Short mmCIF file of C-alpha atoms in Angstrom, two decimals:
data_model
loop_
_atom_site.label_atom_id
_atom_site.label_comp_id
_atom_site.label_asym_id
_atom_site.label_seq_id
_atom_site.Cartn_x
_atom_site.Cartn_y
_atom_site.Cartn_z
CA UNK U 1393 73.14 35.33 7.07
CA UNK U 1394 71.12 33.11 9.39
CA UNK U 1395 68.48 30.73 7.53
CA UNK U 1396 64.44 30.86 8.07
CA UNK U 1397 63.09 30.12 10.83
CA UNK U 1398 60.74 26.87 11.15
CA UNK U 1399 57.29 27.11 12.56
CA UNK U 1400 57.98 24.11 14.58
CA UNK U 1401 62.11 24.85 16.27
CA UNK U 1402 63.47 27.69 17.16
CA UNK U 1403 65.56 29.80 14.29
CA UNK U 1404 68.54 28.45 13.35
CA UNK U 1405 70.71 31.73 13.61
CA UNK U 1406 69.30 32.27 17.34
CA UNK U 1407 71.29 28.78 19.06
CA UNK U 1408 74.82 29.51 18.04
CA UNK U 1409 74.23 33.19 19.93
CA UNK U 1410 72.27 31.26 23.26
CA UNK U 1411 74.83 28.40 23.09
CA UNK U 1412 78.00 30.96 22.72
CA UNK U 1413 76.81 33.33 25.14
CA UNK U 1414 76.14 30.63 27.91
CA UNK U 1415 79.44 28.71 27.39
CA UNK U 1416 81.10 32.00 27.74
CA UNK U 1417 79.09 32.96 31.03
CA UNK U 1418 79.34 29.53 32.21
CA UNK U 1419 83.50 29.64 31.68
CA UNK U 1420 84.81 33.02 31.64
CA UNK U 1421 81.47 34.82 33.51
CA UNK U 1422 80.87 32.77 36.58
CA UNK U 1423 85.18 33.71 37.31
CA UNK U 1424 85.10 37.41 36.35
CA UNK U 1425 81.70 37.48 38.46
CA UNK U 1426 83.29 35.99 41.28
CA UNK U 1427 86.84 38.62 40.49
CA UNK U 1428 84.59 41.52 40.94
CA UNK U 1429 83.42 40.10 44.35
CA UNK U 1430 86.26 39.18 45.57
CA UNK U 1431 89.38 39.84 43.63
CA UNK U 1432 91.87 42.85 44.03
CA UNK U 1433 91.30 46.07 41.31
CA UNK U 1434 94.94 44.95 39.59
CA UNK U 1435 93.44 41.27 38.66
CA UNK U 1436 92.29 40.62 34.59
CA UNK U 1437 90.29 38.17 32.53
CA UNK U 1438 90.84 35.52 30.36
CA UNK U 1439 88.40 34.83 28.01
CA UNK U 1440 88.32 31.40 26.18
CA UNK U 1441 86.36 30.17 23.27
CA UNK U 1442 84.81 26.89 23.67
CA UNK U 1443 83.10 23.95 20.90
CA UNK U 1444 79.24 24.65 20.82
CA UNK U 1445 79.10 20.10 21.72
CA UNK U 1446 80.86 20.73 24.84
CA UNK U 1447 77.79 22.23 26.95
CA UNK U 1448 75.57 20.52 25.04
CA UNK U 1449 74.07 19.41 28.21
CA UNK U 1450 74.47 22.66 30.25
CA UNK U 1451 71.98 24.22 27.01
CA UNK U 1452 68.97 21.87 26.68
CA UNK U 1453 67.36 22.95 23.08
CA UNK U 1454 63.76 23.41 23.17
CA UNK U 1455 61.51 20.12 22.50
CA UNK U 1456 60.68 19.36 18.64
CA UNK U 1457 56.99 18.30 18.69
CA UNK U 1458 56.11 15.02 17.25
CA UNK U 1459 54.07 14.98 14.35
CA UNK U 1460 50.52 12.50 15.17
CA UNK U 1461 49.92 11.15 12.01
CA UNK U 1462 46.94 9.41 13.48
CA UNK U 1463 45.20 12.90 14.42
CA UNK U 1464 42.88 14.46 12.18
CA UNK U 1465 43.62 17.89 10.23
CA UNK U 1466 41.82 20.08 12.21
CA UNK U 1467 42.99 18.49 15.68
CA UNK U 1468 46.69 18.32 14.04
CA UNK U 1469 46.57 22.18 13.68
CA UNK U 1470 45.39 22.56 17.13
CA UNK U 1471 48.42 20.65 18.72
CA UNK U 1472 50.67 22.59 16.45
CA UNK U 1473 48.87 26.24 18.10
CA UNK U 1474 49.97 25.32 21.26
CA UNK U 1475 53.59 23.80 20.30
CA UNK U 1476 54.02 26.98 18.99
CA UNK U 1477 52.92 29.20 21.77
CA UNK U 1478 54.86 27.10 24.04
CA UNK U 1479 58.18 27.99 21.63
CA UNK U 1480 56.96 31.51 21.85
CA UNK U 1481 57.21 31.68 25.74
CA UNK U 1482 60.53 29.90 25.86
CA UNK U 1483 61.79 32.54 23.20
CA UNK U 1484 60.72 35.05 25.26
CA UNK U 1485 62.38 34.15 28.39
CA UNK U 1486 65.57 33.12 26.88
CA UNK U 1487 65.41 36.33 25.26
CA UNK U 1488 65.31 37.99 28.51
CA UNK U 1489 68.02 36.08 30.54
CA UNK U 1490 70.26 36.43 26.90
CA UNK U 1491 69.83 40.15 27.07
CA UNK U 1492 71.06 40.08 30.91
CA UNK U 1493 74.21 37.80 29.36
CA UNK U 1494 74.90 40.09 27.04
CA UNK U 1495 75.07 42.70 29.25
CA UNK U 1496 77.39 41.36 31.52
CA UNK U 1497 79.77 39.68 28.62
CA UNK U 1498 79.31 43.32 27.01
CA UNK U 1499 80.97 44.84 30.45
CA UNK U 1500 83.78 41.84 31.13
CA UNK U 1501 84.91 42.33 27.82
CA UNK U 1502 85.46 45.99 27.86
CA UNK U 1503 87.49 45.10 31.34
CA UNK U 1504 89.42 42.56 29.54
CA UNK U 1505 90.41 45.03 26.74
CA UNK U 1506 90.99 48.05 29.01
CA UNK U 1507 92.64 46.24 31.79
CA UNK U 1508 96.27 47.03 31.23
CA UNK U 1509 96.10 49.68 28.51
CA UNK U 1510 96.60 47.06 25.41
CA UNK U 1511 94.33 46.60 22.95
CA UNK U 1512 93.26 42.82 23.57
CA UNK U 1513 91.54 42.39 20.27
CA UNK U 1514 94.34 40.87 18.45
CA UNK U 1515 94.96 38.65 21.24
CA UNK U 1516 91.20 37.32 21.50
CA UNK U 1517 91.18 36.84 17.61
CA UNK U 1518 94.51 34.75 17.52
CA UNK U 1519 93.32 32.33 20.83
CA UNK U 1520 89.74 32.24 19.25
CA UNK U 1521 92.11 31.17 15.90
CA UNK U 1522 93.61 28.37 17.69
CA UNK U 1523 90.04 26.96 17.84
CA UNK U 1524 87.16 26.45 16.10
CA UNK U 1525 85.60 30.11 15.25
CA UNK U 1526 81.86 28.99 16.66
CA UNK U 1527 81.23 33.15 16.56
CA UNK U 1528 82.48 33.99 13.15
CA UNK U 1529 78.73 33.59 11.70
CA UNK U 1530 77.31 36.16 14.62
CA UNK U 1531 76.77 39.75 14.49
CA UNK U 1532 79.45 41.65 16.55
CA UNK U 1533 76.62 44.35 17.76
CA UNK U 1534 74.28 42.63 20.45
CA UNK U 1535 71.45 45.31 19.15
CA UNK U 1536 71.88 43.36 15.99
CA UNK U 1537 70.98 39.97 18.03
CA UNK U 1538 67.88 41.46 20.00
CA UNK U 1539 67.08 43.21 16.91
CA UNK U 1540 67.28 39.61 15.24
CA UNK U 1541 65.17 37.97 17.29
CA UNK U 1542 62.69 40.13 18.04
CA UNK U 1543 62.23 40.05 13.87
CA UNK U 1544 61.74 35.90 14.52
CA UNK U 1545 59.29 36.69 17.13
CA UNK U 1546 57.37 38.20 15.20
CA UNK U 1547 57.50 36.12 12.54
CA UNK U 1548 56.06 33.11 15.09
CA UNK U 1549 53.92 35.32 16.37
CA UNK U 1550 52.64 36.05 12.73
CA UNK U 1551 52.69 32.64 11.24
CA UNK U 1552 50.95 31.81 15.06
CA UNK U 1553 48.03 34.02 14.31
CA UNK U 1554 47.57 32.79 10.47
CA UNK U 1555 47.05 29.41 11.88
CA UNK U 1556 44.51 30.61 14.52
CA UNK U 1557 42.55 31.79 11.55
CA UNK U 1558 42.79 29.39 9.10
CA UNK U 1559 42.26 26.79 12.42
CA UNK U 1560 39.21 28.70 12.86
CA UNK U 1561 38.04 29.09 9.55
CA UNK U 1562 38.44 25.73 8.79
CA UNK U 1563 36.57 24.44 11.81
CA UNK U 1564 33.67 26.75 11.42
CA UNK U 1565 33.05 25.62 7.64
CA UNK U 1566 33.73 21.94 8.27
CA UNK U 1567 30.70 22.31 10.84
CA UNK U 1568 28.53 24.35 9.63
CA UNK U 1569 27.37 22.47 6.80
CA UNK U 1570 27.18 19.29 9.30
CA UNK U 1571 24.76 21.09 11.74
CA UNK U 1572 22.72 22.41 8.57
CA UNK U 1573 22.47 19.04 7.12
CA UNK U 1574 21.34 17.51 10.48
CA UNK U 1575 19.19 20.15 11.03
CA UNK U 1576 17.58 19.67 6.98
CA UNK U 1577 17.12 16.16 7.61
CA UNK U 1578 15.25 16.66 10.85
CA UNK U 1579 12.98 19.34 9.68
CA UNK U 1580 12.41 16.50 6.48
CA UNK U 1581 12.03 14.13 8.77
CA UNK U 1582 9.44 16.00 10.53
CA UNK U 1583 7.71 17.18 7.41
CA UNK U 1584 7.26 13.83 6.17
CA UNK U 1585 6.15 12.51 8.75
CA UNK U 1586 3.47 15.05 9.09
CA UNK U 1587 2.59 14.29 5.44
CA UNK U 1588 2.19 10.74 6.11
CA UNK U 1589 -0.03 11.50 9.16
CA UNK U 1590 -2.27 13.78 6.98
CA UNK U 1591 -2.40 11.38 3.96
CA UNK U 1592 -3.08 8.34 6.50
CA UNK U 1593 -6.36 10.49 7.92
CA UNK U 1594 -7.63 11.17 4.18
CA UNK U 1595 -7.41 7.72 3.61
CA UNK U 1596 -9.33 7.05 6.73
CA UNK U 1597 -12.07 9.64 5.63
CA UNK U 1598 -12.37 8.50 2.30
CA UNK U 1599 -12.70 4.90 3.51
CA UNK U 1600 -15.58 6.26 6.03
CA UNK U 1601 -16.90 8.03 3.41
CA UNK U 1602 -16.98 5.37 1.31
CA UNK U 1603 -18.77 2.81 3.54
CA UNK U 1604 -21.14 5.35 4.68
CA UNK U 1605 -22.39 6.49 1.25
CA UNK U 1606 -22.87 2.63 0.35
CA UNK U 1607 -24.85 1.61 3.21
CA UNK U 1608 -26.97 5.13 2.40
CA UNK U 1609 -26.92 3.31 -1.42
CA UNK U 1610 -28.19 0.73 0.01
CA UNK U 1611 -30.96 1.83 2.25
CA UNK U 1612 -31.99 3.99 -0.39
CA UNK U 1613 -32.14 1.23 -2.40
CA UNK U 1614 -34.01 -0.83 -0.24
CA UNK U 1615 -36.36 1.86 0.87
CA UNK U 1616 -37.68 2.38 -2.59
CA UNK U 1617 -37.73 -1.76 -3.49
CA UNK U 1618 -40.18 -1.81 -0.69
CA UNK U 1619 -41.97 1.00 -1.82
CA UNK U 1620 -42.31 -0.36 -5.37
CA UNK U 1621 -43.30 -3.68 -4.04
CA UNK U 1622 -46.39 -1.75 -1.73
CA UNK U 1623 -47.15 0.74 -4.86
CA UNK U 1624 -47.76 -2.73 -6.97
CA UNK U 1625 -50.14 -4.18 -4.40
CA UNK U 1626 -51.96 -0.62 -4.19
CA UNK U 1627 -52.32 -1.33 -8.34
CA UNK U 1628 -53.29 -5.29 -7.80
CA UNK U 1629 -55.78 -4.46 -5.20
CA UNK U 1630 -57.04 -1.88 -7.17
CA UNK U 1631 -57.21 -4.36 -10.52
CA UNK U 1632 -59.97 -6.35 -11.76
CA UNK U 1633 -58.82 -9.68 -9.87
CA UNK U 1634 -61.15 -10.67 -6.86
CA UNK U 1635 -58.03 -12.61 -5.95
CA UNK U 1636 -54.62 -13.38 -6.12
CA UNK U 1637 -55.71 -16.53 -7.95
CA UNK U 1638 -58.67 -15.11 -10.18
CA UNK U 1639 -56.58 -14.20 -13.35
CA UNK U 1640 -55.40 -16.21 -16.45
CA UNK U 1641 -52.04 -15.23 -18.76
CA UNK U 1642 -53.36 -14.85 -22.06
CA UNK U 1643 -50.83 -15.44 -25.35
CA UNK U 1644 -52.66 -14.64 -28.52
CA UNK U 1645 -49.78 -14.94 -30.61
CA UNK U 1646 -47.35 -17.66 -32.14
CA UNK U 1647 -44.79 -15.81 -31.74
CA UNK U 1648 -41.35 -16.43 -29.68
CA UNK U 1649 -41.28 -13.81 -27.67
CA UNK U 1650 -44.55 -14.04 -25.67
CA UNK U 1651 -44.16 -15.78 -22.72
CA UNK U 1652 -45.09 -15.70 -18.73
CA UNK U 1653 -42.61 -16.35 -16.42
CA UNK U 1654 -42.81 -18.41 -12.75
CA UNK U 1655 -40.50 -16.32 -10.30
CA UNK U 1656 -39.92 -19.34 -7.95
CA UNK U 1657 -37.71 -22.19 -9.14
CA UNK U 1658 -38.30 -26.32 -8.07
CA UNK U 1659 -36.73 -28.10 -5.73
CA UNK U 1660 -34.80 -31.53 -6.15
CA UNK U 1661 -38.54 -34.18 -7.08
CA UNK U 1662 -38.36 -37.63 -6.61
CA UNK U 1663 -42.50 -37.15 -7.84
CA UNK U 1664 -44.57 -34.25 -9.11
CA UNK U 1665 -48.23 -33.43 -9.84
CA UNK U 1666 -48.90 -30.71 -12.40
CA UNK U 1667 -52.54 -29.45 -12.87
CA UNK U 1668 -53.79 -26.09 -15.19
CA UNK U 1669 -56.62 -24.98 -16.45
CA UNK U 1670 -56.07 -24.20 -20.57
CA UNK U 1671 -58.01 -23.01 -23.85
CA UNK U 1672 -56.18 -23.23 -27.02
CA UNK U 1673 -57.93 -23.73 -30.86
CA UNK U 1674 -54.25 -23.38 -32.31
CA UNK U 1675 -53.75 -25.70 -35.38
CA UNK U 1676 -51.81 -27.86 -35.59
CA UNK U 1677 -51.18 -28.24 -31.87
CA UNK U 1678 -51.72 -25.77 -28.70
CA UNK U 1679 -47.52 -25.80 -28.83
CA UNK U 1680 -45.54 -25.47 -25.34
CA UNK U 1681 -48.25 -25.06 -22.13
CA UNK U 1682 -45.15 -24.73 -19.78
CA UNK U 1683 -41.19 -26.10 -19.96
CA UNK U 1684 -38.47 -26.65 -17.22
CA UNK U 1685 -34.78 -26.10 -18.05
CA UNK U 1686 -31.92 -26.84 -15.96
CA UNK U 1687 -28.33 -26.42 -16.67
CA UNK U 1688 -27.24 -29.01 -19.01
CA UNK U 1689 -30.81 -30.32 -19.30
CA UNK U 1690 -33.18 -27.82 -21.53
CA UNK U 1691 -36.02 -30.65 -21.76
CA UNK U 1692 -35.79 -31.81 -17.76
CA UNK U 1693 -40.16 -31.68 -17.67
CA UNK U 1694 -41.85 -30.31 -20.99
CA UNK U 1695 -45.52 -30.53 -21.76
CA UNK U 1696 -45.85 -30.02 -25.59
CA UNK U 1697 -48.11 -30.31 -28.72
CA UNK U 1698 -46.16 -29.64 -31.67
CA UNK U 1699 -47.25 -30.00 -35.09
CA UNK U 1700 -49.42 -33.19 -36.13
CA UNK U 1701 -47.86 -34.90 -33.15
CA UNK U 1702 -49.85 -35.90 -29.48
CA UNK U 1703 -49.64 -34.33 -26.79
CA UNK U 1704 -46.09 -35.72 -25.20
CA UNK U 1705 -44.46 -35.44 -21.98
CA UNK U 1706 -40.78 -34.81 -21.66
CA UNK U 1707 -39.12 -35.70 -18.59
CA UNK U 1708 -34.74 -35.82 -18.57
CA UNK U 1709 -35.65 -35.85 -22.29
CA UNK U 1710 -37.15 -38.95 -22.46
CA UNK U 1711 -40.83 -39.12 -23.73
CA UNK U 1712 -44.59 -40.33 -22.91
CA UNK U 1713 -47.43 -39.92 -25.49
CA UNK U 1714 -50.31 -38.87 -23.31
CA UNK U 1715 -54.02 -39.80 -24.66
CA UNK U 1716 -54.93 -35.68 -24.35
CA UNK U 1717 -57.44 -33.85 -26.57
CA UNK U 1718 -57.56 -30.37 -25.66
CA UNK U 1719 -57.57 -28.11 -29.63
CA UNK U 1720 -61.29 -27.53 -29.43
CA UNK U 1721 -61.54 -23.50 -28.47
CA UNK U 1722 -62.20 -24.81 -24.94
CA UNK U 1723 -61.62 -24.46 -20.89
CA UNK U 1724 -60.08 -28.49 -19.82
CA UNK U 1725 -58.76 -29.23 -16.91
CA UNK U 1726 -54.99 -31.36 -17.29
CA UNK U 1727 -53.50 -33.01 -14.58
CA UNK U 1728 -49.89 -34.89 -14.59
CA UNK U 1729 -48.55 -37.08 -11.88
CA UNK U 1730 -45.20 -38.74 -12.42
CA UNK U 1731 -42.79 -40.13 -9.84
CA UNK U 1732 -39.28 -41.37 -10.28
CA UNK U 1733 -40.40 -44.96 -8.88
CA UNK U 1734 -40.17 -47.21 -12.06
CA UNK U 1735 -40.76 -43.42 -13.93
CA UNK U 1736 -44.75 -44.16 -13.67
CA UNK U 1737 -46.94 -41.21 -15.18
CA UNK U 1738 -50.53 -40.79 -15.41
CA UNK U 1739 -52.80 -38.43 -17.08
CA UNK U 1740 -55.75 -36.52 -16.75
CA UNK U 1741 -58.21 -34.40 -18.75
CA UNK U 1742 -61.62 -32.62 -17.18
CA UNK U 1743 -61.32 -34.70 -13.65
CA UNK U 1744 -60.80 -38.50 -15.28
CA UNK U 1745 -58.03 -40.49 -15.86
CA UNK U 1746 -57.51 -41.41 -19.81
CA UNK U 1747 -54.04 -42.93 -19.83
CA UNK U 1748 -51.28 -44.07 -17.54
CA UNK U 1749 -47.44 -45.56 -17.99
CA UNK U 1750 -44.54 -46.28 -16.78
CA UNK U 1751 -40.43 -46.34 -17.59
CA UNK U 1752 -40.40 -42.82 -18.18
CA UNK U 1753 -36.89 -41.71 -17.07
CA UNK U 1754 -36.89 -43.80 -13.92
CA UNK U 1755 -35.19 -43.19 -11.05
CA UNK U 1756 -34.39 -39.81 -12.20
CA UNK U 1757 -34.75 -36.84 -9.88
CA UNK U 1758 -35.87 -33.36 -10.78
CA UNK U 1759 -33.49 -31.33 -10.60
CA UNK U 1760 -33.28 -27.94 -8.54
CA UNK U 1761 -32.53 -24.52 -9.77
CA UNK U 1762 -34.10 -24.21 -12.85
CA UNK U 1763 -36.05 -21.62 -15.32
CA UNK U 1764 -40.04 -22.32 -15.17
CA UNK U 1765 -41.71 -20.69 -18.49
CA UNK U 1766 -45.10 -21.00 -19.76
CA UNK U 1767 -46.03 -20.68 -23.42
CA UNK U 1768 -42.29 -21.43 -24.72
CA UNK U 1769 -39.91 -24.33 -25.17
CA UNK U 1770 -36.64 -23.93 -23.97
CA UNK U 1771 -33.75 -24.72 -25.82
CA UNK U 1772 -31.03 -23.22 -23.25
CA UNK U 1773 -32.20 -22.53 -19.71
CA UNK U 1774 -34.55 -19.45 -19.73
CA UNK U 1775 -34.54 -18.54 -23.74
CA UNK U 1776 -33.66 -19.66 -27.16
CA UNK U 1777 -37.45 -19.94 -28.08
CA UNK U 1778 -38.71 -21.54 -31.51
CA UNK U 1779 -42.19 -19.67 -32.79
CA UNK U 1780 -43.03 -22.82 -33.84
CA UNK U 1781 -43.53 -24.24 -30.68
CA UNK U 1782 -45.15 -21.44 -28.90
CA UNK U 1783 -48.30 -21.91 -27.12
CA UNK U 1784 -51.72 -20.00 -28.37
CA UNK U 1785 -54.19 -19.59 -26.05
CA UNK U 1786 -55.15 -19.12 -22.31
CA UNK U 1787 -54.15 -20.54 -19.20
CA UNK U 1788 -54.81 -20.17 -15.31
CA UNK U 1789 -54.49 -22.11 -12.04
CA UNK U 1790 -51.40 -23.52 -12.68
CA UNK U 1791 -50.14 -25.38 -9.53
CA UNK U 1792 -47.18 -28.25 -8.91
CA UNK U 1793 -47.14 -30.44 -5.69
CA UNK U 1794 -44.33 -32.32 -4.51
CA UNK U 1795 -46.35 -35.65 -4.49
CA UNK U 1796 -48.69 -37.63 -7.01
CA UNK U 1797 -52.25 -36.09 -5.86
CA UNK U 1798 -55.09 -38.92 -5.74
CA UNK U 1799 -57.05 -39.43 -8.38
CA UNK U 1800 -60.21 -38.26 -6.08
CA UNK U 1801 -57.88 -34.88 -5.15
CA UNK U 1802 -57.79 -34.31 -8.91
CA UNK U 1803 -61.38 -35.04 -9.48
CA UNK U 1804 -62.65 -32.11 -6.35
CA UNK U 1805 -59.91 -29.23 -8.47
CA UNK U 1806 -61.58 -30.15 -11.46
CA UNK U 1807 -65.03 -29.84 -10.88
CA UNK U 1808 -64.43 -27.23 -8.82
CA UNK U 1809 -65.56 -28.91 -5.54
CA UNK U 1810 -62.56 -27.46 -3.89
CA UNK U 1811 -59.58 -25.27 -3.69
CA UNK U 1812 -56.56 -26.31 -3.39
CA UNK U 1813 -53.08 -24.44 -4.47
CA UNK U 1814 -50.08 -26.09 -5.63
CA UNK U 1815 -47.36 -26.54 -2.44
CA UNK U 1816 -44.12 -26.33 -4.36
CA UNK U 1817 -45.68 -23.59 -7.05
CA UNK U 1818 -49.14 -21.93 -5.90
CA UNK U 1819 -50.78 -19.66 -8.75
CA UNK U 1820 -50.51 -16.17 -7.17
CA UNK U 1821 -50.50 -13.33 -8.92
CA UNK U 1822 -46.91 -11.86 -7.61
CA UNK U 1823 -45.40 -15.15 -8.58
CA UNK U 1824 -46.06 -14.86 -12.55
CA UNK U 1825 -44.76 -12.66 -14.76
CA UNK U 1826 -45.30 -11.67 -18.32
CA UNK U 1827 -43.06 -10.98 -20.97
CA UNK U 1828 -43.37 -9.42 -24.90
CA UNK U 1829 -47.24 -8.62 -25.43
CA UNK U 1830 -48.80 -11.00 -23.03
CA UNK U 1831 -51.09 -10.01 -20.45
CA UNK U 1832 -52.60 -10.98 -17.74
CA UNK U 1833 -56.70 -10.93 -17.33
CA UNK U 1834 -59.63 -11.72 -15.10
CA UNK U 1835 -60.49 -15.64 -15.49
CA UNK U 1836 -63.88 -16.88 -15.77
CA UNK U 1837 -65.21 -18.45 -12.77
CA UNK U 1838 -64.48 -22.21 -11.93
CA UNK U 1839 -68.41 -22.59 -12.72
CA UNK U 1840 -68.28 -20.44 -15.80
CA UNK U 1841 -64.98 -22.90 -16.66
CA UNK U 1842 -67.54 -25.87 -15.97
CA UNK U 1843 -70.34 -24.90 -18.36
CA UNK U 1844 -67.96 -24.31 -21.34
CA UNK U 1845 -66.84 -28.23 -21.44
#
């Protein structure tokens, strides 16, 4: 039996027929061919058996493809498809030109058998004896051969088709899942970048939003500051006060938590002059008429009567007895000058001078920035007030100038010979607040203030 045909060569069983048949057309054929041309009827045939090696190169053998180990699978299985239908077609026409051989050996050999009335059989099998028996493996019927091959055929053509498919098949479901992957990622790609776009424009909104509902906050804001401001002038112009000036902050109470506040602060003072009208009948002492705190100085300018002790001024914490008498139940007039020149002070009661000094914290400049009060000692800047040295009484007109005022100056403001507001901190009515139970009231006239000394 012949073996199994590879899906790369040609069957095995098929080249011993092809070679056979050739050398036999190519030795005895191409002769009894030419005898039937030209030879007389009474001429015969010798037929000779020849090694398959010696026409090896009258019977090329079909090329064996050469495996690409380089190639990819898929393009590997294509080369292979077309090896293979190239074997196909040279099956098929060697088929053809064997079936003519066979033929014509089929006919020559019945003329070699018949030609003189012996049986040439025995004689064919003893010279093809001498020899090597190349044809002992082949089927003696030629149907058998065609039948043979056209079995192999179809077996190519088979195992041909079966690669086709799975060629196909594989190619189609290696791509597939390529293309859907690109096409995924773009459509991702797409989708997040439209999300990205969309979240970009909230942001965008929200930020517009944002800075248009704050600057609506804030003219809101300042719409109804400025409407508070006008509706408090409506009520001050509508109050008791001739002027801004005509009112006194009264503090009944020694308490620490009655107190008027100055809303504007001092600048840096090389010199100051500090006049107020004041009625106090507290015992013992009036207390605190007024106190300026800076930070890290609570006593930088203090005008206090505390317990048995004179009335003292407090400048940088350093401290002048002043020669004031002012615990009677009565309106008096006090005036302070001091300037940082030497630290000279002087003092005044009711227009006249009683006492004047010097060397109190010289050289040292007021500091800026600071908490004003009046009625309460400070013992951190703006609070920490002690009850016990809380002012009692009344006070009004109180005005600070950035210079020491002259003595005559002093003397007009006291006996009320002229007006003349303080140019660092003018008495105004929107400049002073009150805190805790204190109020603010008409004042007596200057001349009313006059007749009660």
């Amino acid at each position: 039996p012949s073996p199994q045909p590879s899906p790369r060569l040609p069957p095995a069983g098929m080249l011993p027929v092809v070679a056979g048949l050739l050398l036999a057309v190519a030795v005895g054929g191409r002769g009894a061919v030419a005898g039937d041309q030209e030879s007389p009827p009474g001429s015969r045939f010798v037929c000779t058996s020849l090694p398959l090696d010696a026409a090896g190169a009258g019977c090329p053998l079909p090329p064996v493809p050469m495996q690409g180990g380089a190639l990819a699978p898929e393009e590997e299985l294509k080369a292979t498809v077309l090896q293979l239908r190239e074997t196909v077609l040279q099956q098929k026409e060697t088929i053809g030109s064997q079936r003519e051989a066979i033929r014509e050996l089929t006919g020559k050999l019945s003329r070699c058998e018949g030609a003189d009335g012996r049986s040439t059989t025995g004689t064919w099998k003893k010279e093809l004896g001498k020899g090597k028996d190349t044809m002992g493996d082949l089927p003696r019927d030629p149907a058998q051969v065609i039948d043979q091959l056209s079995r192999t055929m179809q077996t190519l053509k088979d195992r041909l088709e079966s690669l086709e498919h799975q060629l196909r098949a594989n190619v189609s479901y290696a791509a597939l899942p390529s293309d859907l992957r690109e096409m995924l990622q773009r459509r991702l790609g797409d989708l997040e970048r439209q999300l990205l776009s969309k979240v970009a424009e909230l942001e965008d909104e929200k930020s517009l939003l944002h800075n248009e509902t704050s600057a609506h906050r804030q003219k809101t804001e300042t719409a109804l500051n400025a409407l508070l401001e006008r509706v408090s002038e409506l009520e001050k112009g509508n109050s008791a006060f001739k002027s801004p000036d005509e009112f006194k902050v009264s503090l009944p109470l020694r308490t620490n938590y009655l107190y008027g506040k100055i809303k504007k602060t001092l600048p840096e003072l090389y010199a100051f002059t500090v006049c107020l009208w004041l009625r106090s009948s507290a015992s013992p002492g009036i207390g605190t008429p007024f106190s300026y705190a800076v930070p890290g100085q609570a006593n930088e300018i203090v005008l206090i009567e505390w317990g048995n002790n004179p009335i003292e001024l407090l400048i940088n914490d350093k401290v002048a007895q002043l020669p004031l008498f002012i615990s009677d139940g009565k309106w008096h007039h006090i005036c302070i000058t001091w300037t940082t020149r030497d630290g000279m002070w002087e003092a005044f009661q009711d227009g006249e001078k009683l006492g004047t000094g010097e060397n109190l914290a010289p050289w040292h400049p007021i500091k800026p920035g600071g908490v004003l009060i009046l009625g309460q000692e400070q013992d951190t800047v703006g609070g920490r007030f002690d009850a016990t040295q809380a002012f009692v009484g009344e006070m009004s007109q109180f005005n600070i100038w950035d210079r020491v005022l002259k003595a005559e100056d002093i003397m007009n403001i006291a006996n009320c010979s002229t007006n003349m507001p303080g140019n660092i901190i003018p008495w105004v009515d929107n400049n002073v607040d009150v805190f805790g139970g204190a109020t603010k009231w008409p004042v007596e006239t200057c001349e009313e203030r006059l007749l009660d000394l």
